[in-house]
PDB file of C-alpha atoms in Angstrom:
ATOM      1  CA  UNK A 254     123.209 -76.240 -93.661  1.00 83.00           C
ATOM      2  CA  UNK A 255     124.912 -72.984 -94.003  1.00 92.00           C
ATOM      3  CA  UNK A 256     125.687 -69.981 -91.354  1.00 96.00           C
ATOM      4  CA  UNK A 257     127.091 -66.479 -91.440  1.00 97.00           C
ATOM      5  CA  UNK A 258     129.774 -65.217 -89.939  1.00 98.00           C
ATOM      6  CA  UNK A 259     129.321 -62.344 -87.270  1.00 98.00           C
ATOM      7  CA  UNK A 260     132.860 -60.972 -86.155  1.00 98.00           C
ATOM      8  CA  UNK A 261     136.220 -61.690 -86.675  1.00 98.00           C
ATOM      9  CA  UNK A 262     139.489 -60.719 -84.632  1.00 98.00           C
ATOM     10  CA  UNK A 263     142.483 -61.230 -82.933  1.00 98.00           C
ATOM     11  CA  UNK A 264     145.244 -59.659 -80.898  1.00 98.00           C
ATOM     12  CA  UNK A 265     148.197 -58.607 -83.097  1.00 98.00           C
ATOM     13  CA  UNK A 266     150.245 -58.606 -79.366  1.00 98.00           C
ATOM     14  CA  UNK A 267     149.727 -61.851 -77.341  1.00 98.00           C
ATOM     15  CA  UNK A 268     147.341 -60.555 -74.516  1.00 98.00           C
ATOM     16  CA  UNK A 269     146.631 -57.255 -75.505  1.00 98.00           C
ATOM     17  CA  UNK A 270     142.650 -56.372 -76.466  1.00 98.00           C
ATOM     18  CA  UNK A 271     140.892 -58.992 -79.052  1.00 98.00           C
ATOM     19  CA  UNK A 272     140.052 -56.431 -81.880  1.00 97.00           C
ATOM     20  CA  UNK A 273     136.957 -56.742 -83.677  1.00 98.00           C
ATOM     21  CA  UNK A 274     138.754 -56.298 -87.404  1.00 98.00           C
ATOM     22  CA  UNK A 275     136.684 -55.883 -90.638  1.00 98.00           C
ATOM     23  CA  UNK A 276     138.681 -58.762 -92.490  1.00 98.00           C
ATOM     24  CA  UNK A 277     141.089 -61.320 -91.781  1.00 98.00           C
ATOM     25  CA  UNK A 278     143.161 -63.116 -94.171  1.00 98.00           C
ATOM     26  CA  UNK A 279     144.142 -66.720 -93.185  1.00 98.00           C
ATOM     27  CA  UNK A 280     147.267 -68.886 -94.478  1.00 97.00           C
ATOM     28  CA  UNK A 281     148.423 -72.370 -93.759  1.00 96.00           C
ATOM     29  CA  UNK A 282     150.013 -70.665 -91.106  1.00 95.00           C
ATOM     30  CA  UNK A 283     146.871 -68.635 -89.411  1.00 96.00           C
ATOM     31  CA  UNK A 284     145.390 -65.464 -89.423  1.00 98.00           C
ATOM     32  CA  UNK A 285     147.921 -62.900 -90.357  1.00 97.00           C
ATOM     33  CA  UNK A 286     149.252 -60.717 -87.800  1.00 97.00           C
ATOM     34  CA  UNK A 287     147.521 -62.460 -85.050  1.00 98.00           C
ATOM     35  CA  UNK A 288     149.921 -62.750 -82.229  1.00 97.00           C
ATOM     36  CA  UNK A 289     152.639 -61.076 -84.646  1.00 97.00           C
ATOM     37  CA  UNK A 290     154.361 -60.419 -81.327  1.00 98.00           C
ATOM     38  CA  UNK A 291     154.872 -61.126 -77.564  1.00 97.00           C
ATOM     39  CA  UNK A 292     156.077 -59.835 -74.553  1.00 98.00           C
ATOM     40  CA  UNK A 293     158.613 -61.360 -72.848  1.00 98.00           C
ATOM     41  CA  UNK A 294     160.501 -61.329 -69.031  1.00 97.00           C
ATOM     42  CA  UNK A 295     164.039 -61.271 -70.217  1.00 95.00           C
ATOM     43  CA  UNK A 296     164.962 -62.535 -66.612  1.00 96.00           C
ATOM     44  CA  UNK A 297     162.833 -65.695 -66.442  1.00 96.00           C
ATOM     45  CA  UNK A 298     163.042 -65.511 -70.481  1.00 97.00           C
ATOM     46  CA  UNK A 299     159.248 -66.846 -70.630  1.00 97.00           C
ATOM     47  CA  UNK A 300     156.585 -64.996 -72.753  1.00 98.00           C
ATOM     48  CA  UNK A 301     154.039 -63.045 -70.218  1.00 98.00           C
ATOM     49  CA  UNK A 302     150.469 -65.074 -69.402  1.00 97.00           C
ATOM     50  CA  UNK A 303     147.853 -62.926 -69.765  1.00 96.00           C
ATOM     51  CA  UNK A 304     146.155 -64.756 -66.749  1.00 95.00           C
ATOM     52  CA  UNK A 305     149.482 -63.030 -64.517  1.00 96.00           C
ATOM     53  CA  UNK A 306     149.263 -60.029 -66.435  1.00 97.00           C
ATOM     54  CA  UNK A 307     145.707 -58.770 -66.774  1.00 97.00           C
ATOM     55  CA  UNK A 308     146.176 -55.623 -67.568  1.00 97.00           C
ATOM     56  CA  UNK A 309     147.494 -56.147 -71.139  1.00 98.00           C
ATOM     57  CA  UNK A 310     143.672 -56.849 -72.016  1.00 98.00           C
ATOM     58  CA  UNK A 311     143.599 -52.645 -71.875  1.00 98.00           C
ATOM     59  CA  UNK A 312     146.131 -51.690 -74.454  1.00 98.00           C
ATOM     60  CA  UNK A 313     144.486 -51.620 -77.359  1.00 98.00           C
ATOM     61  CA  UNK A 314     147.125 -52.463 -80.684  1.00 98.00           C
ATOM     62  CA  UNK A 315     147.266 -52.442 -84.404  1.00 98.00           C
ATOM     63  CA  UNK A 316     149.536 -53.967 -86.346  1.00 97.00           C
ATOM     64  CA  UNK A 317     149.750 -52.487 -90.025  1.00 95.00           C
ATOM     65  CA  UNK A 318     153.032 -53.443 -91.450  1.00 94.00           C
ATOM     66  CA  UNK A 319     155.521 -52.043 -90.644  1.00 95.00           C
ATOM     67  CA  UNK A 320     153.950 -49.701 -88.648  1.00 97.00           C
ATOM     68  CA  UNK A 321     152.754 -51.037 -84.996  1.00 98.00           C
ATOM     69  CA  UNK A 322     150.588 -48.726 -82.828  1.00 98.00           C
ATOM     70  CA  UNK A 323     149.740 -49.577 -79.277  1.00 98.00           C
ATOM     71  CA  UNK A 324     146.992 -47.328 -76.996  1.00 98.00           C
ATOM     72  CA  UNK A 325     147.545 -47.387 -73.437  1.00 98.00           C
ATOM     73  CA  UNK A 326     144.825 -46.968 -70.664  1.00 97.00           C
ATOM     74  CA  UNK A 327     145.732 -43.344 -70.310  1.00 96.00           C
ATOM     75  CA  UNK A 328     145.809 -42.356 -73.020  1.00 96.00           C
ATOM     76  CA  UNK A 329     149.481 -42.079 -74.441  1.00 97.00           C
ATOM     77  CA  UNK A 330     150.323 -43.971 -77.354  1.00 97.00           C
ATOM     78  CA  UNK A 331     153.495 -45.624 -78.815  1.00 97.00           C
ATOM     79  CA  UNK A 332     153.415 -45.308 -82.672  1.00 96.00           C
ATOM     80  CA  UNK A 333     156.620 -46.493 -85.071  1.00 96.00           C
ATOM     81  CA  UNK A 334     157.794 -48.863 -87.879  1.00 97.00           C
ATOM     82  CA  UNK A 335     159.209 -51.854 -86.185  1.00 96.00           C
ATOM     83  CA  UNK A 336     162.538 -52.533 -86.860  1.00 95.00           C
ATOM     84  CA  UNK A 337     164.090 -56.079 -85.103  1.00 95.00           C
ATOM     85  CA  UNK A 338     167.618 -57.288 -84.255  1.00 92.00           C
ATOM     86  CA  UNK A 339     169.452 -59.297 -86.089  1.00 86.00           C
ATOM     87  CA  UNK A 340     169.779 -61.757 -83.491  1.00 83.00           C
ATOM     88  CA  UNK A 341     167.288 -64.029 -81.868  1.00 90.00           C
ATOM     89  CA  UNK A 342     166.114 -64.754 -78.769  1.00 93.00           C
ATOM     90  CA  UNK A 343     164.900 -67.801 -77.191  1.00 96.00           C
ATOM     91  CA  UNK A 344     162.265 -67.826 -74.673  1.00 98.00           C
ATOM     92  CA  UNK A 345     159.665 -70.694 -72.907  1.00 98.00           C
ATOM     93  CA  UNK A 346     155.718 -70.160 -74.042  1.00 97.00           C
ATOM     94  CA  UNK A 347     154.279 -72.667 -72.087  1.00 94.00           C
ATOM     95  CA  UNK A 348     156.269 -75.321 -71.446  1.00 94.00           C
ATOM     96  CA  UNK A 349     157.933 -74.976 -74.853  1.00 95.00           C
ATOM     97  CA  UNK A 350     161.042 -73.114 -76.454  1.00 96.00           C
ATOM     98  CA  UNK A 351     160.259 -70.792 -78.737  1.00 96.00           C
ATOM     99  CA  UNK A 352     162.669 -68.263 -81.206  1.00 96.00           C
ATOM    100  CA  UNK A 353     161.723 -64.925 -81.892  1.00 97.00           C
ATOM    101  CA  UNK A 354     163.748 -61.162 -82.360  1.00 97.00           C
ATOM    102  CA  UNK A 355     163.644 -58.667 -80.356  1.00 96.00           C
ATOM    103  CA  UNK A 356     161.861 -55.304 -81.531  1.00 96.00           C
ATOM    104  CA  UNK A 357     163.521 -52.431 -80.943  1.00 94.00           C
ATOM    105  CA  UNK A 358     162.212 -48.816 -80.578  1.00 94.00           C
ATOM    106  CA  UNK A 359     159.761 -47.246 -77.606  1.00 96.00           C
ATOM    107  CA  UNK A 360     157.489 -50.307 -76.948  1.00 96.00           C
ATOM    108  CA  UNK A 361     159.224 -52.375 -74.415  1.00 96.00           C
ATOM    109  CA  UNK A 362     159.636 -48.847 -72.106  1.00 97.00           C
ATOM    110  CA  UNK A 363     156.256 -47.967 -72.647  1.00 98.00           C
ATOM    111  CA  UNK A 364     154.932 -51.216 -71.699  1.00 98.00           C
ATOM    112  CA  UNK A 365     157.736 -51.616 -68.910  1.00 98.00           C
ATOM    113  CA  UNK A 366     156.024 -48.435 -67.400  1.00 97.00           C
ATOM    114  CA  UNK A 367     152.625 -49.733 -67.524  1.00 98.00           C
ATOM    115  CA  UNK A 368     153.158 -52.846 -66.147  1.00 98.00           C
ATOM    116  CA  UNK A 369     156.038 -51.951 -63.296  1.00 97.00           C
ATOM    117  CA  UNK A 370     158.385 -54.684 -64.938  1.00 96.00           C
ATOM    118  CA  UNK A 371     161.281 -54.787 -67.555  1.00 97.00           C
ATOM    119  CA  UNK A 372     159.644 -56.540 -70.055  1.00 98.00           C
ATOM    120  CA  UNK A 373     160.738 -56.988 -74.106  1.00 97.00           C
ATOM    121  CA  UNK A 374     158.841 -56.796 -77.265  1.00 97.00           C
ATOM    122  CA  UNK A 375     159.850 -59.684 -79.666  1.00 98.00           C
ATOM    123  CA  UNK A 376     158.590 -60.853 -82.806  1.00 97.00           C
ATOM    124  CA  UNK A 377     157.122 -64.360 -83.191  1.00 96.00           C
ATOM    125  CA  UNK A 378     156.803 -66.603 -86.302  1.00 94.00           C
ATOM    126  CA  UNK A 379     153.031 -67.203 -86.860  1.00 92.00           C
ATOM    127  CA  UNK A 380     151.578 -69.862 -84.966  1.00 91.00           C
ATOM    128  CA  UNK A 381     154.655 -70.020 -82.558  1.00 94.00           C
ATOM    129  CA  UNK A 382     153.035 -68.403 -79.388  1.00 96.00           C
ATOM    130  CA  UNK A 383     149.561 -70.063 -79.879  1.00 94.00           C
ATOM    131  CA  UNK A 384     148.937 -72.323 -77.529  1.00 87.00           C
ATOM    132  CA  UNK A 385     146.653 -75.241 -80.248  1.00 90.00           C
ATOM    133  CA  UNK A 386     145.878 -74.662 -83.850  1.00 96.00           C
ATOM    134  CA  UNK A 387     145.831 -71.327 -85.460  1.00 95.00           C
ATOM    135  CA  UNK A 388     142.383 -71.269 -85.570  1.00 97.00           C
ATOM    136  CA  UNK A 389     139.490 -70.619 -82.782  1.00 97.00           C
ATOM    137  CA  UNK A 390     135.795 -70.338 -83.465  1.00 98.00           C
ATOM    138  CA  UNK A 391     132.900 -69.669 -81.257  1.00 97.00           C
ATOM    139  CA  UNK A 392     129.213 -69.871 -82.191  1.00 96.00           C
ATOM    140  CA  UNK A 393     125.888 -67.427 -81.560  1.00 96.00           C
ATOM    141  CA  UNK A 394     124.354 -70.165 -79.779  1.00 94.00           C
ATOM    142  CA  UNK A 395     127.009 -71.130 -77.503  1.00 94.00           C
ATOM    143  CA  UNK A 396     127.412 -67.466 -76.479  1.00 95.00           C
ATOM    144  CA  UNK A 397     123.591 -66.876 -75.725  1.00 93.00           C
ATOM    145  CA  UNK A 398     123.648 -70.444 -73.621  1.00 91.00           C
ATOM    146  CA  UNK A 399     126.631 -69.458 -71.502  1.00 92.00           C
ATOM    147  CA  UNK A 400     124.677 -65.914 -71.439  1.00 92.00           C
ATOM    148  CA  UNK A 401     121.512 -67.658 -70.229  1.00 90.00           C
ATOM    149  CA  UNK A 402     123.449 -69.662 -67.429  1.00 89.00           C
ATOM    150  CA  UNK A 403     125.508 -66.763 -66.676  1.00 91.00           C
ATOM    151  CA  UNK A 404     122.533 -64.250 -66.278  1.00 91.00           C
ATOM    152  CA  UNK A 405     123.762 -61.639 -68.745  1.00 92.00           C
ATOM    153  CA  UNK A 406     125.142 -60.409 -71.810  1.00 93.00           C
ATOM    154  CA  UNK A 407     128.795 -61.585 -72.949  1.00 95.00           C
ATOM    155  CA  UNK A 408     130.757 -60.040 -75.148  1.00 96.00           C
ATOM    156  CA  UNK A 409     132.334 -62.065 -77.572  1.00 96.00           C
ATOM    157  CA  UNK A 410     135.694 -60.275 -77.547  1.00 97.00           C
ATOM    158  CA  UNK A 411     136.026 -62.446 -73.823  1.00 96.00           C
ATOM    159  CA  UNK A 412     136.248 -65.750 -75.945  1.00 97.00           C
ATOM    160  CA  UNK A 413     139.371 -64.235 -77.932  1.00 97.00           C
ATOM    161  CA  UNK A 414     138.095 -66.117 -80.829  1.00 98.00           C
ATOM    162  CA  UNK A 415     139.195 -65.791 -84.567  1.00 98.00           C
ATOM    163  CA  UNK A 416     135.950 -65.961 -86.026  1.00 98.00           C
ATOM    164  CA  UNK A 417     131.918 -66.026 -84.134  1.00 98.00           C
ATOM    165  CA  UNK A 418     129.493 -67.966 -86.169  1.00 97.00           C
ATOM    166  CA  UNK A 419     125.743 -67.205 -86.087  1.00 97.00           C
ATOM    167  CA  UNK A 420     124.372 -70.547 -86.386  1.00 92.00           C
ATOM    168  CA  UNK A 421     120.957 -69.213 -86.290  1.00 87.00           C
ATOM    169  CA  UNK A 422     120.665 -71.870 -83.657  1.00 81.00           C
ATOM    170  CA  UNK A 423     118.002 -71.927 -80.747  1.00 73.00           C
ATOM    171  CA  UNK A 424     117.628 -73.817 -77.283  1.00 72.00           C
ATOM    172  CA  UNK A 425     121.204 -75.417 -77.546  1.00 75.00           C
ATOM    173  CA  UNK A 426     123.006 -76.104 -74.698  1.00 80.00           C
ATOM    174  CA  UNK A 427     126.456 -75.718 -73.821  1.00 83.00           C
ATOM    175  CA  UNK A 428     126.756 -79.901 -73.623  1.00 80.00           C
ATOM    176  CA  UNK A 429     125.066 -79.709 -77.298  1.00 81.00           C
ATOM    177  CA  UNK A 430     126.807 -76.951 -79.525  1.00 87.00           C
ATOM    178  CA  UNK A 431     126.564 -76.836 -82.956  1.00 90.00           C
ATOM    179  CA  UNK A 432     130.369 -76.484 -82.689  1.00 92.00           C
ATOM    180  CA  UNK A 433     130.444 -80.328 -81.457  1.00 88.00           C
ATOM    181  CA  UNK A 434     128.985 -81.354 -85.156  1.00 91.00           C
ATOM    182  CA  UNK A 435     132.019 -79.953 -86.850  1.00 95.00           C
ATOM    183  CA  UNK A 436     135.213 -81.895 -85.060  1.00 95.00           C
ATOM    184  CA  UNK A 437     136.933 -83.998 -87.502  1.00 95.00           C
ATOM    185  CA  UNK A 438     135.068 -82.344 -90.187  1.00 96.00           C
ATOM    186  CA  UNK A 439     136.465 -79.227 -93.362  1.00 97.00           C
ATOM    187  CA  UNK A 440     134.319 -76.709 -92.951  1.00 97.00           C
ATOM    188  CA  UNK A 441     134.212 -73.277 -95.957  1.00 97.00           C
ATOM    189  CA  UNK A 442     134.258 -69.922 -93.829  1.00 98.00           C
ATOM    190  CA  UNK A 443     134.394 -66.708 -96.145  1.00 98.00           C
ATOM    191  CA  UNK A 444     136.987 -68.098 -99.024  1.00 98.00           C
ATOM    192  CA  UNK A 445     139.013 -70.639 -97.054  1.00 98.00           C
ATOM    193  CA  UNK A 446     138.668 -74.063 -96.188  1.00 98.00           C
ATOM    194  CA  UNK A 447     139.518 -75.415 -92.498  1.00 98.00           C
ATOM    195  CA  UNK A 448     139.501 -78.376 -90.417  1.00 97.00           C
ATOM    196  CA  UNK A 449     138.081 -78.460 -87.046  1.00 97.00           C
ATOM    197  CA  UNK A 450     140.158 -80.311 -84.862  1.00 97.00           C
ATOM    198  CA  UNK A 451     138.674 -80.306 -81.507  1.00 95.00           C
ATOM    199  CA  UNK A 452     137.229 -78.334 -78.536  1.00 94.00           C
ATOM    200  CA  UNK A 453     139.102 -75.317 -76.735  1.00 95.00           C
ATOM    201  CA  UNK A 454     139.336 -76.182 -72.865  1.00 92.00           C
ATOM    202  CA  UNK A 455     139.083 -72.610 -71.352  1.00 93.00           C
ATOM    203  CA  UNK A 456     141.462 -71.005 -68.381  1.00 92.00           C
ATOM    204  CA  UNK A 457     140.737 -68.308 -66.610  1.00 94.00           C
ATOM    205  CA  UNK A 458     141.165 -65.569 -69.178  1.00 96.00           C
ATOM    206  CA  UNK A 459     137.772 -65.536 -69.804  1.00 96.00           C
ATOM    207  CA  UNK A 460     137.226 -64.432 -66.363  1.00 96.00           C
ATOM    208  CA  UNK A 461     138.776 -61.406 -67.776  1.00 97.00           C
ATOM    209  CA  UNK A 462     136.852 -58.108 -68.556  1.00 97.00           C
ATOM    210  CA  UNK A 463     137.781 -57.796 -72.614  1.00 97.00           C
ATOM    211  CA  UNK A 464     138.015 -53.800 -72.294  1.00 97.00           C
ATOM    212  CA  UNK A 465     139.510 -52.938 -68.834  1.00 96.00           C
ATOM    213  CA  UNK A 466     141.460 -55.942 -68.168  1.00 97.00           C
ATOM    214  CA  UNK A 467     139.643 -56.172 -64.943  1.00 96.00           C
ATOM    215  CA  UNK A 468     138.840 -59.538 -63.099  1.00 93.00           C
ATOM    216  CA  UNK A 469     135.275 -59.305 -62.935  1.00 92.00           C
ATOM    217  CA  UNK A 470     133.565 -62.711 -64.360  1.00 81.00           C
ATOM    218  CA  UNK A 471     132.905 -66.609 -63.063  1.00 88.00           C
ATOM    219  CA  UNK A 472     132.196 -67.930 -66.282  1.00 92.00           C
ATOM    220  CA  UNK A 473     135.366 -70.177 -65.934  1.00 93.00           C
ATOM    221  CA  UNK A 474     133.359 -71.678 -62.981  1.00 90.00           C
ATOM    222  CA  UNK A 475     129.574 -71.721 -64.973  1.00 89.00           C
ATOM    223  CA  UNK A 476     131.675 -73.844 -67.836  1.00 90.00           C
ATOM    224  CA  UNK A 477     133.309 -75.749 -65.332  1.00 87.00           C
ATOM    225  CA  UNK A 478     129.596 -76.894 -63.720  1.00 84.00           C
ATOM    226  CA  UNK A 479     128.165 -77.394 -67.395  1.00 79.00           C
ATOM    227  CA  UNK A 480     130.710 -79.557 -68.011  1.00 75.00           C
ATOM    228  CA  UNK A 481     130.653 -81.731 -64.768  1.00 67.00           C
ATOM    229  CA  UNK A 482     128.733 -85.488 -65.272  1.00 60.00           C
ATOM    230  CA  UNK A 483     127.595 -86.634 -61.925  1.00 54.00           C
ATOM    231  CA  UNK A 484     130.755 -87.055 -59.642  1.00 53.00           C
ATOM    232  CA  UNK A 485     133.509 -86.820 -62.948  1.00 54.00           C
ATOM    233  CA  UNK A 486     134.760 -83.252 -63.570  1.00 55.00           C
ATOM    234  CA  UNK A 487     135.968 -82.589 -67.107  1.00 66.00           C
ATOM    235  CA  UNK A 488     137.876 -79.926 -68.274  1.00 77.00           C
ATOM    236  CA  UNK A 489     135.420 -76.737 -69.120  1.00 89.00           C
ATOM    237  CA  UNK A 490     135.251 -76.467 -73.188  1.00 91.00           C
ATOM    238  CA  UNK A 491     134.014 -73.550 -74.971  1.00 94.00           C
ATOM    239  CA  UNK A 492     134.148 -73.217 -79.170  1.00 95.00           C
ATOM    240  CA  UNK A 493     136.019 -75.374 -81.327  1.00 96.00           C
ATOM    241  CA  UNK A 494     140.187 -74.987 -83.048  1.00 97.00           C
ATOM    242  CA  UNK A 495     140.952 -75.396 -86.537  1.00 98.00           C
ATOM    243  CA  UNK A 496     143.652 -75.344 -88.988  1.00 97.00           C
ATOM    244  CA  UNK A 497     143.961 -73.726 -92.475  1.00 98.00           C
ATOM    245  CA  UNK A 498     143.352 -76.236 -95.543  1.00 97.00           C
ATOM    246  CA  UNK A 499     142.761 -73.677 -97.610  1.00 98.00           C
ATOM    247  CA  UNK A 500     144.222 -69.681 -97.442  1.00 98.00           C
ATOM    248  CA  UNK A 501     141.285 -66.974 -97.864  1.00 98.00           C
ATOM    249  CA  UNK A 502     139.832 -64.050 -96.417  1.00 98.00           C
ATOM    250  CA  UNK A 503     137.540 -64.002 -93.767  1.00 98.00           C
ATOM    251  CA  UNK A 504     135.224 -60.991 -93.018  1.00 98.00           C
ATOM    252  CA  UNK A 505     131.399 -60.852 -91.208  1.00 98.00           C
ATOM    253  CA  UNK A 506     128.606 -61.872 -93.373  1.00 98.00           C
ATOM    254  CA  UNK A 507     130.395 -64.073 -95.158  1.00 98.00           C
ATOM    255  CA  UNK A 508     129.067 -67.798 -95.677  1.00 97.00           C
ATOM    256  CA  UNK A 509     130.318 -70.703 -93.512  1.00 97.00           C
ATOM    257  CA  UNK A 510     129.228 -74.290 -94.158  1.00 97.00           C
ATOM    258  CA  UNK A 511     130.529 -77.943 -93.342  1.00 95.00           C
ATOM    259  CA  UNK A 512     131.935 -79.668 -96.981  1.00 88.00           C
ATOM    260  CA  UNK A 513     132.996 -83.064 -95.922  1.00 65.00           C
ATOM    261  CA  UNK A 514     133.221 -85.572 -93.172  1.00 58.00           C
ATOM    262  CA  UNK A 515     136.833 -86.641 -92.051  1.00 50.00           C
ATOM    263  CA  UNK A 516     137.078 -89.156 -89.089  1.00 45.00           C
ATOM    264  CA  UNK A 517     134.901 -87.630 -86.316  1.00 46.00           C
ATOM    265  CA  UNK A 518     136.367 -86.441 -82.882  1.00 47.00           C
ATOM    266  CA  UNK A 519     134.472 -87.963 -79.943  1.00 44.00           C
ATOM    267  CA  UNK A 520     134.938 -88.866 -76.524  1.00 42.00           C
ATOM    268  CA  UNK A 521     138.171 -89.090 -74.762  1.00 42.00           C
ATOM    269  CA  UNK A 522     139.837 -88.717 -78.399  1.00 44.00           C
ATOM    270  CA  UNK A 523     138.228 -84.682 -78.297  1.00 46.00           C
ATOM    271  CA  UNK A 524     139.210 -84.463 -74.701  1.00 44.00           C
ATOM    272  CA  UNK A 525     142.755 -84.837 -75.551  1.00 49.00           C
ATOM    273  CA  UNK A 526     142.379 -82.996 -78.476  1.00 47.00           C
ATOM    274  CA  UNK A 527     140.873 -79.551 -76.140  1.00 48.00           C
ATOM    275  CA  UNK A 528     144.307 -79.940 -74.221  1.00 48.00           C
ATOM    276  CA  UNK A 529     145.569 -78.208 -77.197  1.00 48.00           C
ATOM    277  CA  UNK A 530     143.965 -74.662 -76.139  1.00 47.00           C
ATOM    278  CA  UNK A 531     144.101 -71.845 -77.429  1.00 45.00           C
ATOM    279  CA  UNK A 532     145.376 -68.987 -75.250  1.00 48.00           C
TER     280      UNK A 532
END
């Protein structure tokens, strides 16, 4: 069975709006330029969470290199070759220490105004502020169940994943996703091969309105109720992570389609798996 792919995307600054791109090229490391860079609180020296920091969703960014261009709410935009120090810096991303350099230029005082904090723009080795594999993916049928359950559209930028599959697929559920049939398994997307390691276990980010950065959604909650058997809550799951076998490019209409079976994910083995999410 094969599908097509329908959008692909990323955020070339951790947080900051999920563009819809026409290609994306993917290494052993991950999409390039997707979370290229991060902000960080140089007095608690941790990377910002975009579920503290809402607002980031709003500034809209794009990364061509070497020139980085970030679009603020009002309008005013911040527009330069990035240049770094020659030193690093060492901040936590979620429990773990991570080395990056800082960027210098207008950035961090443009986004220092916009959010009311001193903040710093540093640049990140690919993969290092992901929270799970490089890799997210989200299917057509998953997004028009949680739509169903949810009573309206969703956009698909609110999933924040690399690449949305149509899978042509009708009257699956959220328990059921086509997704589910690819863990453990290399699957051919565009030109590249992955692996599909597990499910994503979602926070509240998707509760986050993709455009304004505005807390307006419960689908955190409607995943969290799917997800629930009788008295046992499990953690809400939405799409699957993968990592690169193969390097390629990745654009919409290209094919996708499973090659091989590895050793299936199921049960508590996935579970632990979706603690690697995505974020």
């Amino acid at each position: 069975m094969t599908w097509t792919v329908a959008r692909v995307g990323f955020a070339p600054i951790k947080g900051t709006r999920h563009r819809e791109l026409p290609e994306v090229v993917l290494t052993k490391s991950g999409p390039v330029g997707d979370r290229r860079f991060c902000l960080v609180d140089p007095v608690r020296r941790r990377a910002l969470r975009t579920v503290e920091t809402p607002q980031l969703v709003a500034v809209t960014v794009d990364w061509r290199d070497p020139e980085l261009s970030c679009t603020f709410p009002d309008g005013s935009r911040v527009d330069e070759a990035v240049m770094v120090d020659e030193q690093s810096i060492e901040f936590d991303y979620w429990g773990r220490q991570v080395s990056g350099r800082r960027v210098t230029g207008p950035w961090a005082a443009a986004f220092g105004r916009y959010l009311g904090a001193e903040v710093e723009l540093v640049a990140c080795a690919p993969g290092d502020v992901v929270f799970g594999d490089s890799l997210s993916l989200i299917t057509t049928g998953s997004l028009a169940a949680l739509s169903t359950l949810i009573g309206r559209s969703i956009d698909p930028a609110r999933l924040r994943a690399t690449a949305v599959v149509d899978d042509h697929a009708e009257g699956r559920t959220l328990t059921d996703p086509v997704e589910s049939d690819w863990i453990g398994r290399q699957l051919t997307i565009g030109t590249a091969t992955v692996r599909v390691t597990g499910p994503i276990a979602r926070c509240a980010v998707i509760d986050i309105h993709p455009v304004t950065g505005e807390r307006d959604g419960n689908l955190l909650r409607t995943l969290a109720r799917a997800a629930r058997t009788g008295e046992q809550f499990l953690d809400p799951i939405f799409g699957v992570q993968a990592t690169v076998m193969q390097p390629g490019l990745l654009r919409p209409g290209d094919r996708a389609a499973l090659i091989e079976a590895d050793t299936t994910v199921t049960g508590a083995a996935a579970r632990e798996a979706a603690n690697k999410s995505p974020r």
